[in-house]
Amino acid sequence: MESTFSSPAEAALQREAGDPALLTPLADLDRVYELERVIGFVRDVGCQRVALQFPDQLLGDSGAVAARLEEATGSKMFILGDTAYGSCCVDVLGAEQAGAQALVHFGPACLSPPARPLPVAFVFGQRSVALELCAQAFEAQNPDPTAPVVLLSEPACAHALETLATLLRPRYKDLLISSPALPLPVGSPRPVPEPLERFGRHFPLALGRCLEEYGAFYVGGSEASSDPELDPDLSRLLLGWAPGRPFSSCCPDTGQTQDESARAGRLRARRRYLVEKARDAHVIGLLAGTLGVAQHREALAHLRNLTKSAGKRSYVLALGRPTPAKLANFPEMDVFVLLACPLGALAPQLSSGFFQPILAPCELEAACNPAWPPPGLAPHLTHYADLLPGSPFHVPLPPPESELWDTPDVSLISGELRPPPAWHLSNDPGCSALTPRPQLELAESSPAGKCINLCPLLYSFSKSAHSA
């Protein structure tokens, strides 16, 4: 059966899968995938069933890696070739279905804490870096040896930052090296003092220093990429880095550099436009873009409270990965907000196929909370956990009697005056209700056959909004 949103069933039965080609030579398999470290992790944990999670671009190596690990450890390996949401998140749901006692995540990772405790090892891979070319590019971009600079990289190049810093330190004294913020093993003591954690990375700042003082030199990307903005990790850094501080990127293969200041300005302008769209919106769709990252339930409740306080109706949709075809079923939505990991929340933003814009939680916070942002806050937060109580960036909603709610507000898109939130004008405390819409039921089936989730659209709105 063929429909507008799916392929015919016969196509899956007639397709010839074939064997994926090995992407990495066998001689380099141990080095690229750090198999000795993975073997030590499996033995230390003492588990007999291990899940191996690969992104699509590394599935060609998955069979050889699993065979090598099974031979060395004697444990059973399960390959997770499909995830319900983004491949950068730890697929604890898939691991549980396989009965795995631990998981090894290969490829780029957002390093978000999983929703359920599970021993996890991360393997980013080790991309080759032309150190001499990158050092020359760094010197060309940073002629002042006294200027403070942070060395950043894509995850696969993180192994080379220490060696690159060794080449630069004889001349540059104020050089900071970032490292992936890997989760500590269970029972391990925390370092004292704890390094600053931001953007999924650790920054060992000296006492009295702050990250906003530093420029950035990013090693990663490729010259072949015509639109580097498609990289959500680099977009996250450009959005959150202090405006006015220099930020340059360097191709690890050729050493060619690019000043990212103009691109950072375009990204921030796009975010400001999305905030204005959210302020104009009356109906907001909250997309549950993850079930495997910690605190996703608390974040969903927080976003629903935000929309209610701002006098907007909120709709909760559980649709798996958002696609234009899926979201086209809900034309009543003015904007969508994707509740996902820091990389997943930015991934669909640049696609022009969606009929309504998709926002990150930070943009909804800026649109609905009149007390946002606090003084000195970075321009853009990418993880929804930063918005929740307990985070240093959390900003409570002002009380109903606060003058912040009555501040005149004009839309920068339509030029019209926005009225104060409806809930503030009414003494009715309102209520929350769930009303099913069976005529808009969607059936979502995972390609890996993990589960079939039949989920009607749930409308959540306040009494005052319902009467309107």
XYZ file of C-alpha atoms in Angstrom:
468
model
C 0.000 0.000 0.000
C 1.467 3.333 -1.085
C 0.583 6.674 0.449
C 1.799 10.236 0.374
C 4.014 9.661 3.396
C 5.442 6.189 2.792
C 6.917 3.894 0.143
C 5.014 0.840 -1.145
C 5.413 -2.258 1.024
C 6.612 -4.310 -1.958
C 9.683 -2.106 -2.312
C 11.082 -3.312 1.004
C 10.551 -6.950 0.059
C 12.161 -6.621 -3.373
C 15.139 -4.528 -2.314
C 18.560 -6.215 -2.481
C 20.433 -5.242 0.633
C 23.903 -6.447 -0.268
C 26.929 -6.404 2.025
C 28.165 -2.947 3.028
C 31.739 -2.332 2.027
C 34.405 -2.065 4.710
C 35.176 1.612 5.098
C 38.356 1.256 7.167
C 41.260 -1.039 6.212
C 41.635 -3.988 8.555
C 45.125 -2.851 9.525
C 43.727 0.464 10.816
C 40.630 -0.944 12.506
C 42.199 -1.196 15.980
C 43.540 2.371 15.860
C 40.478 4.098 14.393
C 37.986 2.400 16.712
C 40.310 2.194 19.737
C 39.511 -1.476 20.163
C 42.048 -2.013 22.946
C 40.283 0.605 25.054
C 36.873 -0.898 24.235
C 38.099 -4.383 25.177
C 39.343 -3.040 28.493
C 35.983 -1.353 29.104
C 34.035 -4.579 28.462
C 36.314 -6.553 30.758
C 36.165 -3.946 33.521
C 32.385 -3.853 33.442
C 32.249 -7.658 33.348
C 29.185 -7.851 31.073
C 28.284 -10.682 28.716
C 25.960 -8.749 26.386
C 27.135 -5.458 24.859
C 25.320 -3.156 22.420
C 27.403 -1.456 19.718
C 25.807 1.732 18.370
C 26.964 2.966 14.956
C 25.785 5.941 12.879
C 24.823 5.279 9.272
C 28.193 6.350 7.851
C 30.082 3.777 9.976
C 27.812 0.760 9.544
C 30.166 -0.650 6.914
C 32.731 -1.341 9.662
C 30.259 -2.630 12.243
C 30.506 -6.331 11.362
C 34.305 -6.400 11.482
C 34.394 -4.429 14.753
C 31.800 -6.692 16.405
C 33.643 -9.845 15.308
C 36.948 -8.536 16.643
C 35.398 -7.603 20.001
C 33.575 -10.916 20.399
C 36.787 -12.822 19.713
C 38.799 -10.761 22.215
C 36.253 -10.579 25.060
C 34.016 -13.628 24.679
C 30.959 -11.396 25.183
C 28.004 -11.276 22.814
C 27.870 -8.115 20.679
C 24.656 -6.579 19.307
C 24.827 -3.990 16.523
C 22.342 -1.117 16.828
C 22.048 0.122 13.261
C 18.987 2.300 13.771
C 17.927 4.776 16.430
C 14.505 6.218 17.202
C 15.886 9.766 17.178
C 19.392 11.132 16.612
C 22.383 8.810 16.319
C 24.460 11.181 18.473
C 22.440 10.174 21.581
C 23.000 6.953 23.517
C 20.239 4.548 22.451
C 19.422 3.122 25.874
C 16.024 1.927 24.626
C 17.575 -0.188 21.884
C 20.174 -1.538 24.278
C 17.489 -2.572 26.750
C 15.535 -4.391 24.056
C 18.673 -6.372 23.214
C 19.174 -7.185 26.893
C 22.569 -5.452 26.834
C 24.369 -4.701 30.074
C 26.608 -2.011 28.542
C 26.837 0.072 25.388
C 29.684 1.313 23.194
C 28.821 4.412 21.156
C 30.857 4.975 17.972
C 31.028 8.220 16.024
C 30.007 11.804 16.876
C 28.142 12.109 20.180
C 26.336 14.895 21.993
C 27.434 13.377 25.350
C 24.001 14.004 26.870
C 23.371 11.938 30.013
C 21.069 8.984 29.254
C 17.650 8.724 30.855
C 18.519 5.360 32.419
C 21.796 4.353 34.100
C 23.875 2.241 31.746
C 27.664 1.811 31.483
C 28.661 3.619 28.267
C 31.962 4.005 26.429
C 32.371 6.610 23.680
C 34.622 6.110 20.661
C 34.802 9.178 18.421
C 37.313 7.757 15.975
C 40.692 9.284 15.210
C 40.771 11.409 12.105
C 44.228 12.242 10.789
C 45.319 15.843 11.382
C 48.054 17.667 9.491
C 49.623 19.171 12.604
C 52.238 21.343 10.914
C 49.677 22.868 8.539
C 47.225 23.502 11.372
C 49.969 25.125 13.479
C 50.866 27.461 10.617
C 47.187 28.290 10.123
C 46.838 29.063 13.839
C 49.799 31.469 13.732
C 48.362 33.212 10.674
C 44.972 33.685 12.356
C 46.426 34.735 15.736
C 49.367 37.120 15.161
C 49.214 38.413 18.761
C 51.000 35.836 20.992
C 49.477 37.343 24.146
C 45.831 36.986 23.066
C 43.914 34.223 24.931
C 42.740 31.449 22.580
C 40.911 28.141 23.075
C 41.712 25.110 20.920
C 38.496 23.355 19.868
C 37.885 20.466 17.495
C 35.318 18.101 16.130
C 35.195 14.904 18.244
C 37.257 12.837 15.795
C 40.144 15.347 15.977
C 40.196 15.760 19.767
C 43.094 13.297 20.082
C 45.420 15.721 18.256
C 44.803 18.901 20.269
C 47.457 18.217 22.913
C 50.113 17.612 20.250
C 49.027 20.747 18.379
C 49.264 22.757 21.595
C 52.795 21.461 22.145
C 53.820 22.981 18.801
C 52.225 26.328 19.692
C 53.109 26.805 23.363
C 56.690 28.066 22.873
C 55.156 31.238 21.396
C 51.595 31.361 22.781
C 51.406 31.476 26.569
C 47.640 31.901 27.120
C 46.467 28.786 25.288
C 43.530 26.733 26.576
C 42.799 23.179 25.403
C 39.262 21.849 25.434
C 38.439 18.152 25.777
C 35.241 16.100 25.368
C 33.129 16.055 28.539
C 33.053 12.276 28.844
C 30.932 10.874 31.697
C 32.939 9.610 34.656
C 32.838 5.871 35.413
C 30.495 4.867 38.206
C 32.182 5.419 41.579
C 34.979 7.591 40.219
C 35.820 10.692 42.306
C 35.251 14.061 40.694
C 38.345 16.156 39.983
C 39.036 19.115 42.252
C 38.583 21.793 41.070
C 36.041 20.706 38.472
C 36.680 22.154 35.001
C 34.036 24.308 33.371
C 31.669 22.202 31.242
C 30.115 23.912 28.234
C 29.131 22.799 24.715
C 29.808 19.150 25.604
C 33.432 20.013 26.416
C 35.632 20.659 29.426
C 37.577 23.927 29.727
C 40.294 23.915 32.450
C 40.144 27.629 33.206
C 42.565 29.192 35.638
C 41.203 30.775 38.799
C 39.635 34.148 38.045
C 39.364 33.592 34.299
C 36.162 33.192 32.279
C 35.515 31.644 28.895
C 34.131 34.894 27.471
C 37.680 36.305 27.454
C 38.918 33.781 24.897
C 38.881 33.581 21.142
C 38.466 30.178 19.474
C 40.350 28.091 16.917
C 38.290 25.109 15.713
C 39.931 22.102 13.997
C 37.386 20.208 11.937
C 35.112 20.241 8.934
C 36.092 19.774 5.319
C 36.829 21.933 2.306
C 34.470 19.746 0.290
C 31.486 20.928 2.330
C 29.768 23.753 0.461
C 27.613 24.627 3.474
C 29.437 24.022 6.778
C 26.398 25.369 8.646
C 24.926 21.902 8.345
C 27.283 20.757 11.116
C 25.207 21.115 14.311
C 28.269 20.867 16.580
C 29.953 23.863 14.934
C 26.628 25.728 14.880
C 26.250 25.154 18.612
C 29.701 26.644 19.248
C 29.118 29.658 17.004
C 25.761 30.429 18.607
C 27.023 30.163 22.176
C 30.425 31.794 21.828
C 30.778 35.324 23.167
C 29.964 37.870 20.430
C 32.903 40.007 19.461
C 35.507 37.357 20.233
C 37.395 35.946 17.200
C 36.374 32.491 16.013
C 38.113 30.688 13.136
C 37.939 27.146 11.782
C 40.673 25.049 10.198
C 40.402 22.052 7.895
C 42.491 19.274 9.528
C 43.554 17.866 6.126
C 44.822 21.003 4.381
C 45.135 23.643 7.109
C 42.892 26.067 5.223
C 41.229 28.477 7.636
C 38.026 30.482 7.609
C 36.862 33.370 9.761
C 33.523 32.294 11.244
C 32.426 35.682 12.597
C 30.111 36.454 9.672
C 28.506 33.005 9.788
C 28.002 33.318 13.552
C 26.198 36.615 12.973
C 23.885 35.011 10.405
C 23.072 32.165 12.773
C 22.260 34.541 15.631
C 20.084 36.640 13.325
C 18.188 33.490 12.379
C 17.657 32.678 16.069
C 16.326 36.189 16.748
C 13.882 35.774 13.881
C 12.665 32.472 15.345
C 12.144 34.119 18.735
C 9.927 36.724 17.070
C 7.982 33.969 15.309
C 7.409 32.267 18.664
C 6.199 35.525 20.225
C 3.681 35.974 17.403
C 2.518 32.353 17.609
C -0.753 31.407 19.281
C -0.525 27.616 18.825
C 2.751 25.796 19.513
C 3.572 22.173 18.806
C 5.986 20.584 21.278
C 7.859 17.778 19.516
C 9.109 15.017 21.793
C 12.430 14.537 20.006
C 14.016 12.239 22.576
C 13.053 9.636 25.130
C 16.584 8.537 25.969
C 18.118 11.761 27.339
C 17.827 12.569 31.030
C 15.263 15.109 32.275
C 13.197 15.087 29.088
C 9.970 14.767 31.110
C 10.862 17.713 33.323
C 11.785 19.758 30.257
C 8.468 18.979 28.554
C 6.558 20.075 31.674
C 8.646 23.264 31.787
C 7.856 24.129 28.149
C 4.145 23.495 28.673
C 4.167 25.816 31.665
C 5.964 28.458 29.596
C 3.362 28.407 26.843
C 0.489 28.480 29.326
C 1.991 31.456 31.169
C 2.363 33.350 27.895
C -1.283 32.715 26.963
C -0.495 30.259 24.185
C -1.910 26.821 23.503
C 0.547 23.913 23.474
C 0.188 20.600 21.681
C 2.393 17.600 22.465
C 3.405 15.387 19.538
C 5.390 12.142 19.756
C 6.371 11.426 16.162
C 9.962 10.196 16.271
C 12.292 12.035 13.915
C 10.567 15.140 12.532
C 10.083 15.198 8.764
C 8.181 17.688 6.582
C 5.624 14.999 5.698
C 4.844 14.228 9.331
C 4.544 17.841 10.453
C 2.368 18.731 7.463
C -0.421 16.798 9.216
C -0.734 19.627 11.751
C -1.460 22.869 9.846
C -2.964 24.484 12.942
C 0.485 24.893 14.484
C 2.148 28.287 14.131
C 5.606 27.022 15.186
C 7.150 23.792 16.441
C 9.608 23.393 19.310
C 11.878 20.350 19.194
C 12.766 18.916 22.580
C 15.981 17.058 21.753
C 19.655 16.861 22.637
C 21.859 19.914 21.904
C 22.829 18.613 18.450
C 19.420 17.209 17.578
C 17.659 20.469 18.431
C 19.775 22.317 15.842
C 19.908 19.653 13.124
C 16.560 20.357 11.334
C 16.775 24.137 11.556
C 18.471 24.692 8.223
C 16.094 22.549 6.200
C 13.701 24.497 3.984
C 11.253 21.619 3.619
C 9.206 22.344 6.761
C 6.121 24.484 6.265
C 6.522 26.044 9.733
C 9.785 26.837 11.539
C 11.221 24.467 14.156
C 12.639 26.155 17.249
C 14.991 25.022 19.983
C 13.773 25.234 23.624
C 15.979 28.269 24.261
C 14.069 30.291 21.670
C 10.739 29.429 23.296
C 12.169 30.492 26.668
C 13.242 33.826 25.209
C 9.805 34.315 23.631
C 7.631 33.390 26.630
C 9.677 34.396 29.682
C 9.815 38.212 30.020
C 12.654 37.916 32.557
C 14.916 36.202 30.022
C 17.859 36.452 29.575
C 19.757 37.083 32.808
C 22.677 39.512 32.713
C 25.894 38.089 31.334
C 24.306 35.005 29.757
C 25.787 33.564 26.589
C 23.709 34.335 23.470
C 22.242 30.882 22.999
C 21.830 27.787 25.170
C 21.565 24.539 23.251
C 20.620 22.022 25.959
C 17.171 22.103 27.509
C 18.623 21.052 30.884
C 20.175 24.545 31.149
C 16.654 25.992 31.363
C 15.466 23.835 34.269
C 15.599 24.605 38.009
C 18.995 23.740 39.465
C 20.902 25.036 36.454
C 22.923 28.253 36.865
C 21.126 29.575 33.773
C 17.589 28.914 35.061
C 15.412 32.064 35.156
C 12.108 31.679 37.052
C 8.962 33.118 35.526
C 7.961 36.455 37.066
C 4.903 36.390 39.357
C 1.534 37.292 37.735
C 1.549 40.751 39.309
C 4.990 41.626 37.878
C 5.185 44.661 35.599
C 7.275 42.609 33.153
C 4.098 41.016 31.830
C 2.602 44.450 31.028
C 5.589 45.820 29.119
C 4.428 46.965 25.651
C 5.610 44.572 22.988
C 5.552 45.109 19.223
C 6.104 42.349 16.696
C 9.187 42.971 14.585
C 7.669 40.809 11.828
C 4.120 42.181 11.487
C 4.577 45.530 13.244
C 1.459 44.922 15.350
C 1.170 45.450 19.103
C 1.087 42.194 21.043
C -1.526 42.040 23.830
C -0.542 40.950 27.362
C -0.888 37.195 28.092
C -4.536 36.187 28.465
C -3.913 34.265 31.686
C -2.595 37.407 33.361
C -5.847 39.261 32.664
C -8.021 36.532 34.154
C -8.352 35.385 37.759
C -9.280 31.909 36.569
C -6.377 29.588 37.497
C -7.245 27.392 34.546
C -6.817 23.687 34.183
C -4.967 21.230 32.025
C -6.793 18.676 29.937
C -5.970 16.076 27.328
C -8.348 15.665 24.414
C -7.656 12.904 21.859
C -8.073 13.573 18.166
C -8.567 10.052 16.731
C -9.144 11.339 13.207
C -5.497 12.504 13.146
C -3.935 9.264 14.425
C -0.482 8.487 13.114
C 1.192 5.114 13.068
C 4.960 5.305 13.393
C 6.932 2.124 12.735
C 10.659 1.851 13.306
C 12.620 0.542 10.277
C 14.395 -1.890 12.609
C 11.072 -3.353 13.718
C 11.674 -2.378 17.321
C 8.149 -1.247 18.059
C 4.986 0.162 16.586
C 3.746 3.249 18.361
C 0.184 4.329 17.691
C -0.092 7.786 19.194
C -3.069 10.125 18.705
C -2.318 13.811 18.837
C -2.835 15.078 22.369
C -4.057 18.605 22.804
C -3.015 20.253 26.072
C -4.442 23.657 26.756
C -5.719 25.861 29.518
C -9.392 26.521 30.217
C -9.113 30.131 29.155
C -7.451 29.193 25.868
C -10.105 26.543 25.262
C -12.914 29.020 25.760
C -11.234 31.364 23.330
